mmCIF file of C-alpha atoms and ligand atoms in Angstrom:
data_model
loop_
_atom_site.group_PDB
_atom_site.id
_atom_site.type_symbol
_atom_site.label_atom_id
_atom_site.label_comp_id
_atom_site.label_asym_id
_atom_site.label_seq_id
_atom_site.Cartn_x
_atom_site.Cartn_y
_atom_site.Cartn_z
ATOM 1 C CA MET A 16 0.240 -0.053 -0.120
ATOM 2 C CA GLU A 17 1.091 3.642 -1.259
ATOM 3 C CA LEU A 18 -0.285 6.566 -0.912
ATOM 4 C CA LYS A 19 0.715 8.299 -4.155
ATOM 5 C CA THR A 20 0.172 12.098 -4.540
ATOM 6 C CA ASN A 21 -0.728 14.714 -7.796
ATOM 7 C CA PHE A 22 -1.266 11.296 -9.423
ATOM 8 C CA SER A 23 -2.940 11.678 -12.804
ATOM 9 C CA LEU A 24 -5.652 9.159 -13.925
ATOM 10 C CA LYS A 25 -5.809 8.842 -17.313
ATOM 11 C CA ALA A 26 -4.806 5.330 -17.484
ATOM 12 C CA LEU A 27 -7.265 4.475 -15.365
ATOM 13 C CA ASN A 28 -10.374 5.393 -16.775
ATOM 14 C CA THR A 29 -11.745 3.941 -20.360
ATOM 15 C CA PHE A 30 -12.498 7.989 -21.772
ATOM 16 C CA ARG A 31 -9.210 7.978 -21.032
ATOM 17 C CA VAL A 32 -9.488 11.711 -20.440
ATOM 18 C CA GLU A 33 -7.238 14.038 -18.465
ATOM 19 C CA ALA A 34 -7.453 14.828 -14.365
ATOM 20 C CA VAL A 35 -5.185 14.747 -11.524
ATOM 21 C CA ALA A 36 -5.576 13.311 -8.575
ATOM 22 C CA ASP A 37 -4.402 14.907 -5.121
ATOM 23 C CA ALA A 38 -3.798 11.214 -3.736
ATOM 24 C CA TYR A 39 -3.808 8.132 -4.845
ATOM 25 C CA LEU A 40 -3.610 4.725 -3.262
ATOM 26 C CA ARG A 41 -3.493 1.111 -4.085
ATOM 27 C CA PHE A 42 -4.296 -1.896 -2.234
ATOM 28 C CA ASP A 43 -4.025 -5.671 -2.875
ATOM 29 C CA LEU A 44 -5.234 -7.091 0.339
ATOM 30 C CA VAL A 45 -8.430 -6.711 2.535
ATOM 31 C CA ASP A 46 -6.488 -5.735 6.039
ATOM 32 C CA GLU A 47 -5.044 -3.075 3.586
ATOM 33 C CA ILE A 48 -8.750 -1.443 3.601
ATOM 34 C CA VAL A 49 -9.344 -1.621 6.017
ATOM 35 C CA ASP A 50 -6.274 -0.611 8.602
ATOM 36 C CA PHE A 51 -6.240 2.678 6.314
ATOM 37 C CA LEU A 52 -10.217 3.072 6.937
ATOM 38 C CA GLY A 53 -8.912 4.212 11.113
ATOM 39 C CA ARG A 54 -6.894 6.762 10.047
ATOM 40 C CA ASP A 55 -8.655 9.902 10.921
ATOM 41 C CA GLU A 56 -7.109 12.145 8.131
ATOM 42 C CA LEU A 57 -9.553 10.049 5.448
ATOM 43 C CA ASP A 58 -12.282 11.741 7.348
ATOM 44 C CA SER A 59 -12.147 15.398 6.308
ATOM 45 C CA HIS A 60 -10.807 14.430 2.337
ATOM 46 C CA ARG A 61 -13.224 13.661 -0.548
ATOM 47 C CA ARG A 62 -12.937 10.113 -1.741
ATOM 48 C CA LEU A 63 -13.940 7.858 -4.808
ATOM 49 C CA VAL A 64 -14.015 4.455 -5.083
ATOM 50 C CA LEU A 65 -12.515 3.125 -8.512
ATOM 51 C CA GLY A 66 -12.795 -0.463 -10.682
ATOM 52 C CA GLY A 67 -12.125 -0.560 -13.660
ATOM 53 C CA GLY A 68 -13.149 3.014 -14.637
ATOM 54 C CA SER A 69 -14.951 2.533 -17.338
ATOM 55 C CA ASN A 70 -17.725 3.598 -15.629
ATOM 56 C CA LEU A 71 -16.355 7.045 -15.061
ATOM 57 C CA LEU A 72 -16.340 10.632 -16.529
ATOM 58 C CA PHE A 73 -13.950 13.133 -15.016
ATOM 59 C CA VAL A 74 -14.330 16.592 -15.563
ATOM 60 C CA ASP A 75 -11.735 17.853 -13.394
ATOM 61 C CA ASP A 76 -8.831 16.827 -11.823
ATOM 62 C CA PHE A 77 -9.773 15.757 -9.051
ATOM 63 C CA ASP A 78 -8.973 17.706 -5.020
ATOM 64 C CA GLY A 79 -9.451 14.115 -2.733
ATOM 65 C CA ILE A 80 -8.564 10.888 -2.410
ATOM 66 C CA VAL A 81 -8.537 7.950 -4.683
ATOM 67 C CA LEU A 82 -9.299 4.827 -3.104
ATOM 68 C CA HIS A 83 -8.547 2.018 -5.790
ATOM 69 C CA PRO A 84 -9.000 -1.510 -4.278
ATOM 70 C CA LEU A 85 -7.053 -4.575 -6.633
ATOM 71 C CA LEU A 86 -7.777 -7.624 -5.209
ATOM 72 C CA LYS A 87 -7.626 -10.964 -6.980
ATOM 73 C CA GLY A 88 -8.415 -14.394 -6.910
ATOM 74 C CA ILE A 89 -11.521 -16.696 -8.273
ATOM 75 C CA ASP A 90 -12.614 -19.410 -6.226
ATOM 76 C CA VAL A 91 -14.936 -22.384 -6.297
ATOM 77 C CA ILE A 92 -16.907 -22.076 -2.941
ATOM 78 C CA GLU A 93 -19.194 -25.100 -3.388
ATOM 79 C CA ALA A 94 -20.648 -26.936 -5.445
ATOM 80 C CA ASP A 95 -24.637 -29.169 -5.830
ATOM 81 C CA ARG A 96 -25.434 -30.887 -9.465
ATOM 82 C CA ARG A 97 -27.157 -27.772 -10.435
ATOM 83 C CA HIS A 98 -24.873 -25.500 -8.915
ATOM 84 C CA ILE A 99 -21.886 -23.842 -8.617
ATOM 85 C CA TRP A 100 -20.824 -21.041 -6.034
ATOM 86 C CA ILE A 101 -18.186 -18.305 -7.471
ATOM 87 C CA ARG A 102 -16.621 -15.918 -5.047
ATOM 88 C CA ALA A 103 -14.495 -13.643 -6.884
ATOM 89 C CA MET A 104 -12.331 -10.280 -6.032
ATOM 90 C CA ALA A 105 -13.956 -6.819 -6.645
ATOM 91 C CA GLY A 106 -10.937 -6.249 -8.381
ATOM 92 C CA GLU A 107 -10.417 -9.412 -10.885
ATOM 93 C CA ASN A 108 -11.217 -8.107 -14.459
ATOM 94 C CA TRP A 109 -14.842 -8.248 -15.626
ATOM 95 C CA ASP A 110 -14.133 -10.448 -19.095
ATOM 96 C CA ASP A 111 -11.454 -12.344 -17.076
ATOM 97 C CA LEU A 112 -13.936 -13.904 -14.822
ATOM 98 C CA VAL A 113 -16.517 -14.449 -17.839
ATOM 99 C CA ALA A 114 -13.444 -16.207 -19.680
ATOM 100 C CA HIS A 115 -12.588 -18.565 -16.812
ATOM 101 C CA ALA A 116 -16.756 -19.132 -16.424
ATOM 102 C CA VAL A 117 -16.620 -19.833 -19.761
ATOM 103 C CA THR A 118 -13.636 -21.920 -19.681
ATOM 104 C CA ASN A 119 -14.866 -24.660 -16.777
ATOM 105 C CA GLY A 120 -17.971 -25.598 -18.436
ATOM 106 C CA TRP A 121 -19.854 -22.311 -15.592
ATOM 107 C CA ALA A 122 -22.811 -20.838 -17.426
ATOM 108 C CA GLY A 123 -25.228 -17.750 -16.357
ATOM 109 C CA ILE A 124 -22.713 -14.858 -17.462
ATOM 110 C CA GLU A 125 -21.626 -15.685 -20.823
ATOM 111 C CA ASN A 126 -24.157 -13.056 -22.662
ATOM 112 C CA LEU A 127 -22.104 -10.609 -20.045
ATOM 113 C CA SER A 128 -18.284 -11.300 -22.709
ATOM 114 C CA LEU A 129 -16.336 -8.723 -23.514
ATOM 115 C CA ILE A 130 -17.835 -6.027 -20.876
ATOM 116 C CA PRO A 131 -14.942 -3.689 -20.024
ATOM 117 C CA GLY A 132 -14.814 -2.884 -15.859
ATOM 118 C CA SER A 133 -14.580 -5.327 -12.792
ATOM 119 C CA VAL A 134 -15.936 -7.839 -10.970
ATOM 120 C CA GLY A 135 -16.644 -4.679 -8.186
ATOM 121 C CA ALA A 136 -18.701 -2.593 -10.227
ATOM 122 C CA SER A 137 -20.539 -5.028 -12.286
ATOM 123 C CA VAL A 138 -22.895 -5.269 -9.263
ATOM 124 C CA VAL A 139 -22.610 -1.297 -9.044
ATOM 125 C CA GLN A 140 -23.745 -0.894 -12.379
ATOM 126 C CA ASN A 141 -25.980 -4.318 -12.444
ATOM 127 C CA ILE A 142 -24.422 -4.391 -15.608
ATOM 128 C CA GLY A 143 -26.334 -6.416 -18.721
ATOM 129 C CA ALA A 144 -25.865 -7.048 -22.048
ATOM 130 C CA TYR A 145 -28.105 -9.180 -24.691
ATOM 131 C CA GLY A 146 -31.334 -9.835 -22.947
ATOM 132 C CA VAL A 147 -29.228 -10.487 -19.612
ATOM 133 C CA GLU A 148 -28.038 -8.332 -16.388
ATOM 134 C CA VAL A 149 -25.705 -9.788 -13.811
ATOM 135 C CA LYS A 150 -28.314 -9.351 -10.835
ATOM 136 C CA GLY A 151 -29.319 -12.599 -11.927
ATOM 137 C CA VAL A 152 -26.879 -14.658 -10.690
ATOM 138 C CA ILE A 153 -25.858 -12.769 -7.791
ATOM 139 C CA ASP A 154 -25.503 -15.139 -4.604
ATOM 140 C CA GLY A 155 -23.971 -12.192 -2.013
ATOM 141 C CA VAL A 156 -22.098 -8.920 -2.485
ATOM 142 C CA GLU A 157 -19.195 -8.473 0.560
ATOM 143 C CA ALA A 158 -17.989 -5.210 1.513
ATOM 144 C CA ILE A 159 -16.224 -2.516 4.222
ATOM 145 C CA SER A 160 -18.259 -0.141 5.967
ATOM 146 C CA ILE A 161 -16.257 3.567 4.973
ATOM 147 C CA HIS A 162 -18.155 4.653 7.862
ATOM 148 C CA ASN A 163 -16.932 1.629 10.659
ATOM 149 C CA ARG A 164 -14.575 -0.732 9.209
ATOM 150 C CA GLU A 165 -16.670 -2.780 9.469
ATOM 151 C CA GLN A 166 -17.601 -6.186 6.954
ATOM 152 C CA VAL A 167 -20.754 -6.716 5.362
ATOM 153 C CA ARG A 168 -22.329 -9.021 3.601
ATOM 154 C CA PHE A 169 -24.931 -8.325 1.462
ATOM 155 C CA SER A 170 -28.044 -9.828 0.173
ATOM 156 C CA PRO A 171 -29.461 -9.822 -3.537
ATOM 157 C CA ASN A 172 -32.159 -7.862 -2.230
ATOM 158 C CA ASP A 173 -30.093 -5.970 -0.511
ATOM 159 C CA CYS A 174 -28.699 -4.566 -3.198
ATOM 160 C CA ARG A 175 -32.071 -3.096 -5.538
ATOM 161 C CA PHE A 176 -31.038 -3.585 -8.598
ATOM 162 C CA GLY A 177 -32.914 -1.981 -11.087
ATOM 163 C CA TYR A 178 -31.926 -1.150 -14.427
ATOM 164 C CA ARG A 179 -28.336 -0.238 -14.887
ATOM 165 C CA SER A 180 -28.580 0.279 -10.967
ATOM 166 C CA SER A 181 -28.227 -0.385 -7.623
ATOM 167 C CA ASN A 182 -28.317 0.561 -3.727
ATOM 168 C CA PHE A 183 -24.339 0.819 -4.053
ATOM 169 C CA LYS A 184 -25.319 3.588 -7.306
ATOM 170 C CA ASN A 185 -28.439 5.717 -5.157
ATOM 171 C CA ASP A 186 -28.381 5.106 -1.361
ATOM 172 C CA TRP A 187 -25.484 3.915 -0.201
ATOM 173 C CA ALA A 188 -23.084 5.874 -2.456
ATOM 174 C CA GLY A 189 -19.947 6.599 -0.561
ATOM 175 C CA ARG A 190 -20.368 4.881 1.853
ATOM 176 C CA PHE A 191 -18.645 0.933 1.231
ATOM 177 C CA ILE A 192 -16.011 -0.576 -0.629
ATOM 178 C CA ILE A 193 -17.102 -3.887 -2.254
ATOM 179 C CA THR A 194 -14.823 -6.020 -1.325
ATOM 180 C CA ALA A 195 -15.126 -10.298 -3.201
ATOM 181 C CA VAL A 196 -18.733 -10.652 -4.818
ATOM 182 C CA VAL A 197 -20.936 -14.782 -5.262
ATOM 183 C CA PHE A 198 -21.557 -15.927 -8.099
ATOM 184 C CA LYS A 199 -24.033 -18.756 -8.820
ATOM 185 C CA LEU A 200 -23.527 -20.133 -11.620
ATOM 186 C CA SER A 201 -24.914 -23.527 -13.540
ATOM 187 C CA GLN A 202 -23.447 -26.676 -14.222
ATOM 188 C CA LYS A 203 -26.191 -26.585 -17.080
ATOM 189 C CA PRO A 204 -26.271 -23.849 -18.992
ATOM 190 C CA ASP A 205 -30.014 -22.584 -20.202
ATOM 191 C CA PHE A 206 -29.295 -20.266 -22.717
ATOM 192 C CA VAL A 207 -31.182 -16.615 -23.211
ATOM 193 C CA LEU A 208 -30.790 -15.676 -27.129
ATOM 194 C CA ASP A 209 -33.837 -14.186 -27.520
ATOM 195 C CA TYR A 210 -31.991 -11.037 -27.973
ATOM 196 C CA PRO A 211 -32.379 -10.110 -32.039
ATOM 197 C CA GLY A 212 -29.811 -10.828 -34.301
ATOM 198 C CA VAL A 213 -27.866 -13.226 -30.901
ATOM 199 C CA LYS A 214 -29.426 -16.497 -31.977
ATOM 200 C CA ALA A 215 -27.649 -15.937 -36.067
ATOM 201 C CA ALA A 216 -24.968 -14.976 -34.716
ATOM 202 C CA VAL A 217 -24.195 -18.264 -32.700
ATOM 203 C CA GLU A 218 -24.957 -20.110 -35.870
ATOM 204 C CA ALA A 219 -23.009 -19.007 -37.594
ATOM 205 C CA VAL A 220 -20.623 -19.515 -35.425
ATOM 206 C CA GLY A 221 -21.265 -23.955 -34.494
ATOM 207 C CA PRO A 222 -23.200 -26.203 -32.398
ATOM 208 C CA ILE A 223 -25.038 -23.909 -29.094
ATOM 209 C CA THR A 224 -22.425 -23.839 -27.003
ATOM 210 C CA LEU A 225 -21.624 -21.390 -24.264
ATOM 211 C CA ASP A 226 -17.943 -20.575 -25.798
ATOM 212 C CA HIS A 227 -19.505 -20.540 -28.870
ATOM 213 C CA VAL A 228 -22.358 -18.117 -27.224
ATOM 214 C CA ARG A 229 -18.763 -16.253 -25.619
ATOM 215 C CA GLN A 230 -17.305 -16.038 -29.565
ATOM 216 C CA ALA A 231 -20.587 -14.681 -31.469
ATOM 217 C CA ILE A 232 -21.163 -11.950 -28.294
ATOM 218 C CA VAL A 233 -17.173 -10.814 -28.850
ATOM 219 C CA SER A 234 -17.856 -10.509 -32.352
ATOM 220 C CA ILE A 235 -21.055 -9.004 -32.388
ATOM 221 C CA ARG A 236 -19.915 -6.211 -29.507
ATOM 222 C CA GLN A 237 -16.328 -5.644 -31.692
ATOM 223 C CA SER A 238 -18.414 -5.436 -34.803
ATOM 224 C CA LYS A 239 -20.766 -2.148 -33.502
ATOM 225 C CA LEU A 240 -18.624 -0.783 -30.376
ATOM 226 C CA PRO A 241 -15.238 0.629 -29.654
ATOM 227 C CA ASP A 242 -12.791 -1.031 -28.251
ATOM 228 C CA PRO A 243 -11.692 1.371 -25.226
ATOM 229 C CA ASP A 244 -8.034 0.357 -25.126
ATOM 230 C CA LEU A 245 -8.561 1.436 -29.241
ATOM 231 C CA ILE A 246 -10.627 3.997 -28.750
ATOM 232 C CA GLY A 247 -11.691 6.275 -25.715
ATOM 233 C CA ASN A 248 -15.313 5.390 -24.487
ATOM 234 C CA ALA A 249 -16.727 4.497 -21.516
ATOM 235 C CA GLY A 250 -19.672 1.800 -23.152
ATOM 236 C CA SER A 251 -23.187 3.652 -23.080
ATOM 237 C CA PHE A 252 -22.756 7.318 -22.029
ATOM 238 C CA PHE A 253 -27.149 7.400 -22.035
ATOM 239 C CA LYS A 254 -30.132 4.406 -20.198
ATOM 240 C CA ASN A 255 -32.629 4.042 -22.664
ATOM 241 C CA PRO A 256 -34.965 5.922 -21.293
ATOM 242 C CA VAL A 257 -39.245 3.557 -20.538
ATOM 243 C CA VAL A 258 -41.506 5.239 -21.049
ATOM 244 C CA ASP A 259 -45.872 5.025 -20.617
ATOM 245 C CA GLY A 260 -48.327 3.666 -22.916
ATOM 246 C CA ASN A 261 -49.443 7.672 -23.462
ATOM 247 C CA ALA A 262 -46.154 8.339 -24.228
ATOM 248 C CA LEU A 263 -45.780 5.858 -26.536
ATOM 249 C CA SER A 264 -48.166 6.444 -28.228
ATOM 250 C CA GLY A 265 -47.917 10.207 -28.968
ATOM 251 C CA LEU A 266 -44.684 9.010 -30.602
ATOM 252 C CA LEU A 267 -45.326 5.964 -32.339
ATOM 253 C CA LYS A 268 -47.766 9.187 -34.392
ATOM 254 C CA LEU A 269 -44.591 11.026 -35.430
ATOM 255 C CA ASN A 270 -42.416 8.240 -35.379
ATOM 256 C CA PRO A 271 -44.421 5.280 -36.571
ATOM 257 C CA ASP A 272 -41.180 3.222 -36.802
ATOM 258 C CA LEU A 273 -40.148 4.111 -33.330
ATOM 259 C CA PRO A 274 -38.342 0.706 -31.834
ATOM 260 C CA TYR A 275 -40.051 -0.344 -28.113
ATOM 261 C CA TYR A 276 -39.070 -3.256 -26.234
ATOM 262 C CA PRO A 277 -42.802 -3.570 -23.640
ATOM 263 C CA GLN A 278 -41.194 -3.758 -20.351
ATOM 264 C CA GLY A 279 -44.465 -5.127 -18.504
ATOM 265 C CA GLY A 280 -47.140 -2.736 -16.663
ATOM 266 C CA GLU A 281 -47.762 0.155 -19.796
ATOM 267 C CA HIS A 282 -43.663 0.662 -19.261
ATOM 268 C CA TYR A 283 -41.640 0.625 -22.451
ATOM 269 C CA LYS A 284 -37.723 1.133 -23.374
ATOM 270 C CA LEU A 285 -36.951 3.055 -26.252
ATOM 271 C CA ALA A 286 -34.132 3.050 -27.962
ATOM 272 C CA ALA A 287 -31.898 6.069 -27.004
ATOM 273 C CA GLY A 288 -29.155 5.133 -30.291
ATOM 274 C CA TRP A 289 -32.538 5.264 -32.266
ATOM 275 C CA LEU A 290 -33.254 8.410 -30.925
ATOM 276 C CA ILE A 291 -30.084 10.103 -31.518
ATOM 277 C CA GLU A 292 -29.247 9.437 -34.292
ATOM 278 C CA ARG A 293 -32.909 11.006 -35.351
ATOM 279 C CA CYS A 294 -31.454 13.544 -33.954
ATOM 280 C CA GLY A 295 -28.161 13.495 -36.570
ATOM 281 C CA TRP A 296 -25.879 13.034 -34.022
ATOM 282 C CA LYS A 297 -24.451 9.695 -35.320
ATOM 283 C CA GLY A 298 -20.857 10.384 -36.324
ATOM 284 C CA ARG A 299 -20.524 14.277 -35.545
ATOM 285 C CA HIS A 300 -18.072 15.226 -33.870
ATOM 286 C CA VAL A 301 -17.474 18.410 -31.289
ATOM 287 C CA GLY A 302 -13.619 18.702 -31.109
ATOM 288 C CA LYS A 303 -12.093 16.004 -29.558
ATOM 289 C CA ALA A 304 -14.942 14.413 -28.278
ATOM 290 C CA ALA A 305 -17.426 12.488 -30.416
ATOM 291 C CA VAL A 306 -20.465 10.678 -30.740
ATOM 292 C CA HIS A 307 -19.989 6.947 -31.660
ATOM 293 C CA HIS A 308 -20.570 5.921 -35.771
ATOM 294 C CA GLN A 309 -22.008 2.979 -35.482
ATOM 295 C CA GLN A 310 -23.408 3.368 -32.318
ATOM 296 C CA ALA A 311 -25.203 7.126 -31.046
ATOM 297 C CA LEU A 312 -25.506 5.832 -27.208
ATOM 298 C CA VAL A 313 -21.595 5.526 -26.529
ATOM 299 C CA LEU A 314 -19.811 8.446 -27.232
ATOM 300 C CA VAL A 315 -15.586 8.739 -27.733
ATOM 301 C CA ASN A 316 -12.619 11.098 -26.603
ATOM 302 C CA LEU A 317 -10.843 11.035 -30.813
ATOM 303 C CA GLY A 318 -7.634 11.481 -29.076
ATOM 304 C CA GLY A 319 -6.828 14.559 -26.725
ATOM 305 C CA ALA A 320 -10.696 14.816 -25.988
ATOM 306 C CA THR A 321 -10.805 17.001 -21.882
ATOM 307 C CA GLY A 322 -13.732 15.291 -19.341
ATOM 308 C CA ARG A 323 -15.174 18.652 -20.119
ATOM 309 C CA GLU A 324 -15.542 18.097 -23.170
ATOM 310 C CA ILE A 325 -17.091 15.276 -23.878
ATOM 311 C CA LEU A 326 -19.764 16.114 -21.589
ATOM 312 C CA GLU A 327 -20.541 19.167 -23.608
ATOM 313 C CA LEU A 328 -20.978 17.000 -26.401
ATOM 314 C CA SER A 329 -23.163 14.542 -24.182
ATOM 315 C CA GLU A 330 -25.434 17.619 -23.596
ATOM 316 C CA GLN A 331 -25.691 18.777 -26.451
ATOM 317 C CA VAL A 332 -27.174 15.951 -27.503
ATOM 318 C CA SER A 333 -29.312 15.449 -24.815
ATOM 319 C CA GLY A 334 -30.296 18.529 -25.693
ATOM 320 C CA ALA A 335 -31.492 17.712 -29.581
ATOM 321 C CA VAL A 336 -33.155 14.904 -28.146
ATOM 322 C CA HIS A 337 -35.514 16.628 -25.187
ATOM 323 C CA GLU A 338 -36.425 18.937 -27.805
ATOM 324 C CA ARG A 339 -37.099 16.704 -30.962
ATOM 325 C CA PHE A 340 -38.579 14.019 -28.414
ATOM 326 C CA GLY A 341 -39.898 15.584 -25.259
ATOM 327 C CA ILE A 342 -37.880 13.099 -23.877
ATOM 328 C CA GLU A 343 -34.947 13.614 -20.408
ATOM 329 C CA LEU A 344 -31.922 11.157 -21.277
ATOM 330 C CA ALA A 345 -30.241 10.030 -18.169
ATOM 331 C CA ARG A 346 -26.973 9.480 -18.098
ATOM 332 C CA GLU A 347 -25.154 6.188 -17.200
ATOM 333 C CA VAL A 348 -22.225 7.354 -17.194
ATOM 334 C CA LEU A 349 -21.111 9.138 -13.641
ATOM 335 C CA VAL A 350 -19.673 12.684 -13.765
ATOM 336 C CA VAL A 351 -17.001 13.340 -11.592
ATOM 337 C CA PRO A 352 -17.151 16.617 -11.136
HETATM 338 N N1 EPU B 413 -30.272 1.977 -33.379
HETATM 339 C C1 EPU B 413 -30.155 3.319 -33.623
HETATM 340 N N2 EPU B 413 -28.563 3.625 -33.566
HETATM 341 C C2 EPU B 413 -28.084 3.809 -32.907
HETATM 342 C C3 EPU B 413 -27.843 2.992 -31.780
HETATM 343 C C4 EPU B 413 -28.692 1.661 -31.712
HETATM 344 O O1 EPU B 413 -31.251 2.460 -34.370
HETATM 345 O O2 EPU B 413 -26.909 4.258 -32.902
HETATM 346 C C5 EPU B 413 -30.681 1.053 -32.473
HETATM 347 C C6 EPU B 413 -30.944 -0.091 -33.305
HETATM 348 O O3 EPU B 413 -31.015 -0.453 -34.366
HETATM 349 C C7 EPU B 413 -31.967 -1.259 -32.641
HETATM 350 C C8 EPU B 413 -31.706 -0.914 -30.714
HETATM 351 O O4 EPU B 413 -31.429 0.909 -30.831
HETATM 352 O O5 EPU B 413 -33.132 -1.344 -32.815
HETATM 353 C C9 EPU B 413 -31.063 -1.339 -29.685
HETATM 354 O O6 EPU B 413 -29.808 -1.063 -30.008
HETATM 355 P P1 EPU B 413 -28.410 -1.973 -29.522
HETATM 356 O O7 EPU B 413 -29.053 -3.731 -29.792
HETATM 357 O O8 EPU B 413 -27.283 -2.089 -30.063
HETATM 358 O O9 EPU B 413 -28.977 -2.298 -27.733
HETATM 359 P P2 EPU B 413 -29.087 -0.658 -27.092
HETATM 360 O O10 EPU B 413 -30.141 -0.734 -27.008
HETATM 361 O O11 EPU B 413 -28.438 0.669 -27.707
HETATM 362 C C10 EPU B 413 -28.042 -1.782 -25.080
HETATM 363 C C11 EPU B 413 -27.108 -1.222 -23.905
HETATM 364 C C12 EPU B 413 -25.932 -1.917 -24.085
HETATM 365 C C13 EPU B 413 -25.756 -3.424 -24.215
HETATM 366 C C14 EPU B 413 -27.064 -4.070 -26.575
HETATM 367 C C15 EPU B 413 -27.317 -4.525 -26.067
HETATM 368 C C16 EPU B 413 -28.129 0.180 -22.317
HETATM 369 C C17 EPU B 413 -28.062 1.780 -21.925
HETATM 370 N N3 EPU B 413 -26.885 -0.087 -23.478
HETATM 371 O O12 EPU B 413 -27.287 -1.106 -26.352
HETATM 372 O O13 EPU B 413 -25.015 -1.880 -23.202
HETATM 373 O O14 EPU B 413 -24.423 -3.529 -25.184
HETATM 374 O O15 EPU B 413 -28.317 -3.555 -25.293
HETATM 375 O O16 EPU B 413 -27.998 -5.799 -24.801
HETATM 376 O O17 EPU B 413 -29.168 -0.745 -21.968
HETATM 377 C C18 EPU B 413 -23.544 -0.269 -22.043
HETATM 378 O O18 EPU B 413 -24.312 -0.479 -20.972
HETATM 379 O O19 EPU B 413 -21.747 0.085 -21.770
HETATM 380 C C19 EPU B 413 -23.542 -0.997 -23.175
HETATM 381 C C20 EPU B 413 -23.067 -1.022 -23.988
#
């Protein structure tokens, strides 16, 4: 454990924007975190717990302490004929966990292949893709309270998962450091292939197996989504908006080709990418910040953009959607002021 001052966060955020933290501390062990949280001086500083840095946008230097747990390890803790319980430390790379599960024949997260970020962040965000959300396979979340250093274990119910959200993003924001996640995976796959294009993509690879599903998902993502190692981005910048039946019929009158997905209870999810594209923003750029040319929901750093420029672009995009469709786009990405 080593405290660094005036530390550049550029390599630690997938937008690759420059932001300097007053102080940065990396932890490799749970005990190091517990020890550090006992220090009084922490209370007087602004804090940020960093995961894989794939869902945040720094718009300024960070005048506080960045805490970066890089706890590693994946263990099987229990198994029966149908299920297997895996405990993964929060600092493991998410896609490495998926690859490990697929190689071992453990099913349930193969549709979440190639999502950037860490295991800890997957919970905060309730990551989701191609018909699967991580909340469906979470058995428990281990964390340390920043306030009293207590080690706690939350059930999935405690976490109050929603679409790209959880209590860790809402009521509990800034209160816990997630240290490990227990996943309940299946010994026998129950494939989820109904998202448009997925089944055909798997069949193009070969018979339906865990490995082929992973390969198909990886190729779908690679064909649409920019690789953060090559072009700075944080995946979807906005959430897909949800509207009620009245709003939907008003929108459909003016836009008969509007895609929508019933969510039950008279609620309908719309495709933010489609709305943005209709406003003419797909592929456009303002300075070095751009709307991706293949997926309008993703904002990218063409190289050298500042966080502020990306935020300003996002405001122009959401302003255009609001003006044309009367819909407020909510951000999926966390903006760090
Ligand atoms: N669409 C457009 N133009 C675009 C983008 C999309 O018209 O520029 C249309 C598509 O043609 C399709 C619909 O919008 O009819 C949905 O598109 P897509 O299947 O690409 O999914 P999405 O709703 O845009 C969501 C997630 C992605 C996830 C995919 C697949 C959110 C905010 N985003 O995108 O998640 O990979 O579904 O499940 O829910 C992420 O969270 O970072 C992310 C990439």
